[in-house]
Coordinates of C-alpha atoms and ligand atoms in Angstrom, one line a residue:
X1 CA 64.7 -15.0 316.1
X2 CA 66.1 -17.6 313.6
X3 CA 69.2 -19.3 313.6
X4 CA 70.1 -17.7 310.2
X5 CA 69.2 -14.0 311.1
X6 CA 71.3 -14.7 314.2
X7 CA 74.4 -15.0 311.9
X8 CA 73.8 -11.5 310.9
X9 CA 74.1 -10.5 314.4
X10 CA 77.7 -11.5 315.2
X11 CA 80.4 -8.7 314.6
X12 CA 82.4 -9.0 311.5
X13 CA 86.0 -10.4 311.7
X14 CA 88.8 -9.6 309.7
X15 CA 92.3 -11.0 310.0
X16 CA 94.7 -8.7 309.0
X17 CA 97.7 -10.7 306.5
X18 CA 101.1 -9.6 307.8
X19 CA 101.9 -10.7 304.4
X20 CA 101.1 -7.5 302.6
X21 CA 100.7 -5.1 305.3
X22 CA 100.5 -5.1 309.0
X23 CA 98.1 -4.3 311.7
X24 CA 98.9 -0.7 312.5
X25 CA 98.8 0.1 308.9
X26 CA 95.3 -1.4 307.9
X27 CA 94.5 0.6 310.8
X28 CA 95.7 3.8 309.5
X29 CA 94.1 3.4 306.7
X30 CA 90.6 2.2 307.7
X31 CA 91.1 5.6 309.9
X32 CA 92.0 7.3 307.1
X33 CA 88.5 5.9 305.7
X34 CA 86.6 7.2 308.7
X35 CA 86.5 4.5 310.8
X36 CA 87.5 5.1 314.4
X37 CA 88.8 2.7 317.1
X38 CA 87.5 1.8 319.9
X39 CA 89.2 1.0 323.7
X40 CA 90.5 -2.6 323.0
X41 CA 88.7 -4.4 325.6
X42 CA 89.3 -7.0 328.9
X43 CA 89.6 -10.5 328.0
X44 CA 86.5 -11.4 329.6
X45 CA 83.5 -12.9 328.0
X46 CA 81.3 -9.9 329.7
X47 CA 84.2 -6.8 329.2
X48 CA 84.2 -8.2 325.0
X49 CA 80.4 -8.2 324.9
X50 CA 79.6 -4.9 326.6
X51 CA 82.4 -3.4 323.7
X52 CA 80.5 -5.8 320.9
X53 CA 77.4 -4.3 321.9
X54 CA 78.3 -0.7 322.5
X55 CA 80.3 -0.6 318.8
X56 CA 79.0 2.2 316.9
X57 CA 78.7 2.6 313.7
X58 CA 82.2 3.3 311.9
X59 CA 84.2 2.4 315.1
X60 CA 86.3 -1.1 315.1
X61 CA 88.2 -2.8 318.0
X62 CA 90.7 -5.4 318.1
X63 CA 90.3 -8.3 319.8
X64 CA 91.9 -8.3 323.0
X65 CA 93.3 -12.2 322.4
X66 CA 94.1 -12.1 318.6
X67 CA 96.3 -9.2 317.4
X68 CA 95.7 -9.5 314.0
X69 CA 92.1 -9.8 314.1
X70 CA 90.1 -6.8 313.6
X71 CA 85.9 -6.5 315.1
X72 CA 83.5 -4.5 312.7
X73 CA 79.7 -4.0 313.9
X74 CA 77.8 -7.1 311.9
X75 CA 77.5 -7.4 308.7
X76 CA 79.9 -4.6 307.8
X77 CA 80.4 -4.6 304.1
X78 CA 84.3 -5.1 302.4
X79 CA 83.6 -6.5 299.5
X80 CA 84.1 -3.3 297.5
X81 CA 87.0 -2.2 300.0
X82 CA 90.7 -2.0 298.3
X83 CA 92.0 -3.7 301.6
X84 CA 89.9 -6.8 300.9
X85 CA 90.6 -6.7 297.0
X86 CA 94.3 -6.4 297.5
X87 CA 94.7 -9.1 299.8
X88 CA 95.4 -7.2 302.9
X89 CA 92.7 -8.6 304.9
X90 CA 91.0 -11.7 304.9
X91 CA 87.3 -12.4 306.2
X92 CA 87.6 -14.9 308.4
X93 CA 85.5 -15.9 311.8
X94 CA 86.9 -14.8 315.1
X95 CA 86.8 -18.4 316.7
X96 CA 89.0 -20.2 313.4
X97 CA 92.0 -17.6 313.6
X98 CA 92.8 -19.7 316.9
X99 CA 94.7 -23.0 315.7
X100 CA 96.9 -21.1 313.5
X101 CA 98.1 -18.9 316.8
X102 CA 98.2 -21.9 319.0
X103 CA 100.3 -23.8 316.7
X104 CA 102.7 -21.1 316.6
X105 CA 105.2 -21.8 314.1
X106 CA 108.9 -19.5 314.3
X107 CA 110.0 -18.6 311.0
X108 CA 112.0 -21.2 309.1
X109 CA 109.1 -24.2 310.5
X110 CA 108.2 -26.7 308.7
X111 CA 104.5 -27.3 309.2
X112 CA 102.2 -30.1 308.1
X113 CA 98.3 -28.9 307.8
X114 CA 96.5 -32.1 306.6
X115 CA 93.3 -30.8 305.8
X116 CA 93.8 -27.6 304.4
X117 CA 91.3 -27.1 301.7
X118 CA 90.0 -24.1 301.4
X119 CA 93.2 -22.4 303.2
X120 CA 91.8 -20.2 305.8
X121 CA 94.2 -21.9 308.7
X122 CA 97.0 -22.4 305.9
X123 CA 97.0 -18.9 304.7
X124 CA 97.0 -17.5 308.2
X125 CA 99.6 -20.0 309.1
X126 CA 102.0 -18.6 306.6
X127 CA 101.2 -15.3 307.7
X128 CA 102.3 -15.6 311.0
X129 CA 105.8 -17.0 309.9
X130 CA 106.0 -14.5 307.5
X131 CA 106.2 -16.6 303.9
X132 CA 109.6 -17.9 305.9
X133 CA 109.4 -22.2 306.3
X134 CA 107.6 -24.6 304.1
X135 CA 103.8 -25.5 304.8
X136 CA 102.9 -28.8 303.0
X137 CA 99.2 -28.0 302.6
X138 CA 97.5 -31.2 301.9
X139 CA 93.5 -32.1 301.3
X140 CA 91.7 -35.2 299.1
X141 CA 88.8 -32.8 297.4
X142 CA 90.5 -31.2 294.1
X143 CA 87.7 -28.9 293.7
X144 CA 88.5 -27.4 297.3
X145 CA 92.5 -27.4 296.8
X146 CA 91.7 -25.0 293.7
X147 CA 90.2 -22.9 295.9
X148 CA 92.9 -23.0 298.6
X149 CA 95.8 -22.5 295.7
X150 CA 93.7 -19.6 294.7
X151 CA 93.4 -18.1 298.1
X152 CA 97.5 -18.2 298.3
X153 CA 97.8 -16.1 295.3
X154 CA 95.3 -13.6 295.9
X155 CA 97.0 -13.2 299.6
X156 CA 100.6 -13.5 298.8
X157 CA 101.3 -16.9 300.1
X158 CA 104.8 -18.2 298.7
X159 CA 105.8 -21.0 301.2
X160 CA 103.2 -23.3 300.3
X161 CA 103.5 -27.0 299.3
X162 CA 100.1 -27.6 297.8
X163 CA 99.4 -31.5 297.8
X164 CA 95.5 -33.5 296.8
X165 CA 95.6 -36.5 298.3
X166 CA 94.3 -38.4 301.3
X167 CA 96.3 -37.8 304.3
X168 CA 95.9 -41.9 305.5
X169 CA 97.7 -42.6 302.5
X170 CA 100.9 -40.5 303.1
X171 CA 103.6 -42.3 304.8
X172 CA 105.2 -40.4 307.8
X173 CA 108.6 -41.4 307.2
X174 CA 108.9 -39.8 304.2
X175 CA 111.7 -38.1 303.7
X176 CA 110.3 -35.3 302.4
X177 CA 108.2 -34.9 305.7
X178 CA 111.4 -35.4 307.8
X179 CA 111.4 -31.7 309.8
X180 CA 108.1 -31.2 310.1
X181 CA 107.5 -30.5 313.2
X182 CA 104.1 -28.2 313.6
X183 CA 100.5 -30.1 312.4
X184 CA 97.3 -28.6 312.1
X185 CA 94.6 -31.1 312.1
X186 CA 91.2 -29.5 311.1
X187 CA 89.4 -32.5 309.8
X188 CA 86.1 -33.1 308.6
X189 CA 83.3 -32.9 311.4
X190 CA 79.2 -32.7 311.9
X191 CA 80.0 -28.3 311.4
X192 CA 77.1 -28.1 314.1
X193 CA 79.1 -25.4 315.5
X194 CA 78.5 -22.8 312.0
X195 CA 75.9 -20.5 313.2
X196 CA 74.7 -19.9 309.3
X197 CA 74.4 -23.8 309.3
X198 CA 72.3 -24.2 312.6
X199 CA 69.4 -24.3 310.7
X200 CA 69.8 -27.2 308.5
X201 CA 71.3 -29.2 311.1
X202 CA 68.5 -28.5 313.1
X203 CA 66.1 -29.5 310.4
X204 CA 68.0 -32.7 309.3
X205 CA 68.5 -34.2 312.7
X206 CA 70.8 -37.3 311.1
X207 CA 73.8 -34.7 311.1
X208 CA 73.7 -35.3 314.7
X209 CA 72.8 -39.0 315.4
X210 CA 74.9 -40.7 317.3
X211 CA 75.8 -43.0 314.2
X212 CA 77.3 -40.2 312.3
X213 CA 79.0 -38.8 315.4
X214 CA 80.7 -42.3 316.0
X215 CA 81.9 -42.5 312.4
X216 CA 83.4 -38.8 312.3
X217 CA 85.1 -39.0 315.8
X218 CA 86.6 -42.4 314.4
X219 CA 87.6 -40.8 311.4
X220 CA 88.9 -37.8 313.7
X221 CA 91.2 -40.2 316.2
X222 CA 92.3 -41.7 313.1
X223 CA 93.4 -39.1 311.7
X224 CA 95.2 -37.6 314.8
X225 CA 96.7 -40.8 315.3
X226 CA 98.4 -40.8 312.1
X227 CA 99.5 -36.9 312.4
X228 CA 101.3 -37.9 315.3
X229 CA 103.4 -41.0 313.1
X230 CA 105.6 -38.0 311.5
X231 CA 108.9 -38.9 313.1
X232 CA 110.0 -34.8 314.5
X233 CA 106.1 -33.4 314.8
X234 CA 106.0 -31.5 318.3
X235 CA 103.1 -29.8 318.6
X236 CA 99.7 -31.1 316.7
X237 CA 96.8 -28.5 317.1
X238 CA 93.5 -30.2 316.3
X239 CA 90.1 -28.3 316.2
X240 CA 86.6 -28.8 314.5
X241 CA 83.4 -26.6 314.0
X242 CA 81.3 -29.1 316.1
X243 CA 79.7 -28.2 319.4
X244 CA 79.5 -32.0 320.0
X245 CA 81.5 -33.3 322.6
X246 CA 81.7 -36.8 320.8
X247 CA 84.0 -34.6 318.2
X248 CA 86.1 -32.5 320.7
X249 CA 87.0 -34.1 324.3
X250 CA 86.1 -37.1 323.7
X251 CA 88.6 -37.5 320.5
X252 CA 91.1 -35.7 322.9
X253 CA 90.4 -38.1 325.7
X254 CA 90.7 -41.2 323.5
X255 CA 94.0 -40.1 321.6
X256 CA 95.5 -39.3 325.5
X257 CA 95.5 -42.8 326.2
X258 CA 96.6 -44.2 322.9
X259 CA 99.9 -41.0 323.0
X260 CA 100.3 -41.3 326.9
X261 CA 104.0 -41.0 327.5
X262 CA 104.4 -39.9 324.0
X263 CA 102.5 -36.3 323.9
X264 CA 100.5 -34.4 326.0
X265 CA 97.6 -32.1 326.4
X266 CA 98.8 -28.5 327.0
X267 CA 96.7 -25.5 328.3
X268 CA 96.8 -22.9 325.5
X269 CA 95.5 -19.2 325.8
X270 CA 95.1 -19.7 329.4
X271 CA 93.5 -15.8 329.6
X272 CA 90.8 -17.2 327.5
X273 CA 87.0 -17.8 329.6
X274 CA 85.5 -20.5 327.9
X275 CA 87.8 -23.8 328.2
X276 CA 86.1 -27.8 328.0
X277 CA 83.4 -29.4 329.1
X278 CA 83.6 -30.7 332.6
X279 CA 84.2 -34.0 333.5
X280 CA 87.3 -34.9 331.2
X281 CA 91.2 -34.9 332.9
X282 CA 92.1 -31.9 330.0
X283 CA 88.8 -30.0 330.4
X284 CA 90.8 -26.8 331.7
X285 CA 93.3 -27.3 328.4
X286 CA 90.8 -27.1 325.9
X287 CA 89.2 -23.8 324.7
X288 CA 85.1 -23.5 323.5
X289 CA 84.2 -20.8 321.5
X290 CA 80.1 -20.0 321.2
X291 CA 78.0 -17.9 319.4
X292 CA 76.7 -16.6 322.8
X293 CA 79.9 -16.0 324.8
X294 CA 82.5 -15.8 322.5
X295 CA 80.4 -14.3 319.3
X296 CA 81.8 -16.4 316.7
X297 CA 80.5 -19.7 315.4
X298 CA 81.1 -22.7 317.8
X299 CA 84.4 -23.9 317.9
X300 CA 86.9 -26.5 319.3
X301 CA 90.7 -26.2 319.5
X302 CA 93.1 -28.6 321.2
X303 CA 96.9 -29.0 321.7
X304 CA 98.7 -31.7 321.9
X305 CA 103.0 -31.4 322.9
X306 CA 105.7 -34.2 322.2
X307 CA 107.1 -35.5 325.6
X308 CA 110.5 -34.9 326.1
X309 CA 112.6 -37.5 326.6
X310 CA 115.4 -37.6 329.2
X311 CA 118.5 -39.4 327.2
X312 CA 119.5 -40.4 330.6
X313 CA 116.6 -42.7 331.5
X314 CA 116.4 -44.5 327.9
X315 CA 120.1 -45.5 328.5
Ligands
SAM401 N1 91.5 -26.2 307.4 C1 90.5 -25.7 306.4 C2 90.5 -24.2 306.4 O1 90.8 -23.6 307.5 O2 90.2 -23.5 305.4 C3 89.2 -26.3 306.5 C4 89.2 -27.8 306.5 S1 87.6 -28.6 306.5 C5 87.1 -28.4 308.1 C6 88.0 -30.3 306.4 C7 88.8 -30.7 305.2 O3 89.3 -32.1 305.4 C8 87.9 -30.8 303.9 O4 88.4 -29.9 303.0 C9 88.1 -32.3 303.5 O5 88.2 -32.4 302.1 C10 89.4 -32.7 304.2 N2 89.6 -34.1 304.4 C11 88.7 -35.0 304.8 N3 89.3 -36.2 304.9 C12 90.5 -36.1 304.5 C13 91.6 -37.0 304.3 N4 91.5 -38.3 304.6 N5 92.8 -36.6 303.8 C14 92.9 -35.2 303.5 N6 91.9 -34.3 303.6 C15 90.7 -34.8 304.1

């Protein structure tokens, strides 16, 4: 079986957008529709692929770590649907509706997501705190940031700040930038994690030598690094769609020496199975998904927290 058919054997996602509805009414009315739901199962990686597997047709679950994420058997079909069209739901894979929960924003945040384009994270993001706070969405491709302003009309979106321009080049102190305190870093990386992509990368082996790996993890500390100049940022979520650990633990490991004392590594979604590869002090902080345990393309998410300070030992 090829990489590309294998795609088609992963369940469909859906992310429900608390922006125009909510999860117990795009239930109603996919039951209305004839769809049933099934038992919402364990958290495991075994009790989530026994329900994968035993999904019949016209029954739907939802996943037992993401409320707002709905599971479809593969390849189930919304283009036509109303909920789709109306911007109720949005398609989105399983493993990329992470960062935006990890981040966590209240209502009323300010929130920084530096490479935005084409909005997924952003648009989820601003679901979560409910069009309430600002979120300066920022990328350098035009093309892409069309897309992404698109995407926040067609879904509601009203809190974005939409910005094209390279992140390097924005300075921190800003005063603009001054209570931002939430930043999603998503950069660019090899994608050898996109299980619709395996087979190019497979066939054009230079998207993973180590050349190009060195050049996007360099790329990827730099970009961290300068994420976590913005004078109030707290928490910094970084993930990628790489299954390279030149792109994941080790950018992690290298930014924990350069931010020690200033930020830390937390443990996020601690109830989730798959966490870092072994052999790297934040291993157990880090969470993997796969395309065999965690049916979703392979994915990276990390999270970094500002250290507090104790007035009492800088006087
Ligand atoms: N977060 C997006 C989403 O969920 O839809 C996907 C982001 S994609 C993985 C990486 C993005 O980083 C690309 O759109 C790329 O244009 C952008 N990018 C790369 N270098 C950048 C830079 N220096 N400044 C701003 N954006 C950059």
């Amino acid at each position: 079986q090829n990489e590309t058919s294998f795609a088609g054997t992963l369940p469909r996602y859906v992310r429900v957008n608390l922006l125009k509805s909510s999860v117990s009414d795009v239930i109603s009315t996919l039951e209305s529709e004839g769809w049933e739901r099934s038992v919402t199962p364990a958290k495991d990686i075994q009790g989530f692929q026994d329900a994968v597997s035993n999904l019949q047709d016209y029954h739907f679950l939802q996943d037992p770590h993401l409320h707002d994420v709905l599971v479809f058997p593969p390849r189930t079909d919304f283009h036509e649907n109303e909920l789709l069209t109306s911007g109720k739901i949005v398609l989105q894979d399983r493993a990329s509706c992470f960062p935006a929960h990890i981040l966590s924003p209240p209502e009323g945040a300010t929130i920084f997501d530096c490479c935005a384009a084409p909005g997924n994270k952003t648009s989820h993001v601003a679901s979560l705190i409910n069009n309430k706070g600002t979120v300066f969405a920022l990328d350098k491709d035009g093309r892409r940031m069309a897309t992404l302003q698109r995407l926040m009309r067609n879904v509601g979106v009203t809190c974005v700040i939409p910005n094209c321009q390279d992140f390097l080049k924005v300075n921190p102190q800003d005063a603009r930038y001054k209570d931002v305190e939430y930043m999603l870093v998503d950069p660019s990386c090899s994608g050898s994690g996109i299980v619709s992509r395996m087979n190019e990368i497979i066939d054009d082996p230079s998207t993973s030598s180590s050349q190009r790996l060195d050049t996007l993890s360099n790329f990827q500390v730099t970009m961290l690094k300068h994420a976590m100049k913005f004078p109030n940022v707290k928490r910094v979520v970084y993930s990628t769609c790489s299954i390279h650990a030149e792109e994941n633990e080790e950018v992690i490991s290298e930014l924990e020496t350069i931010v020690e004392g200033q930020f830390k590594v937390c443990k996020v979604f601690p109830d989730w199975p798959d966490r870092g590869l072994p052999g790297y002090d934040s291993s157990d902080c880090f969470l993997r998904m796969s395309p065999e345990n965690s049916l979703s393309n392979g994915f990276f998410v990390a999270c970094f927290e500002r250290v507090e300070t104790n007035p009492d030992v800088n006087r």
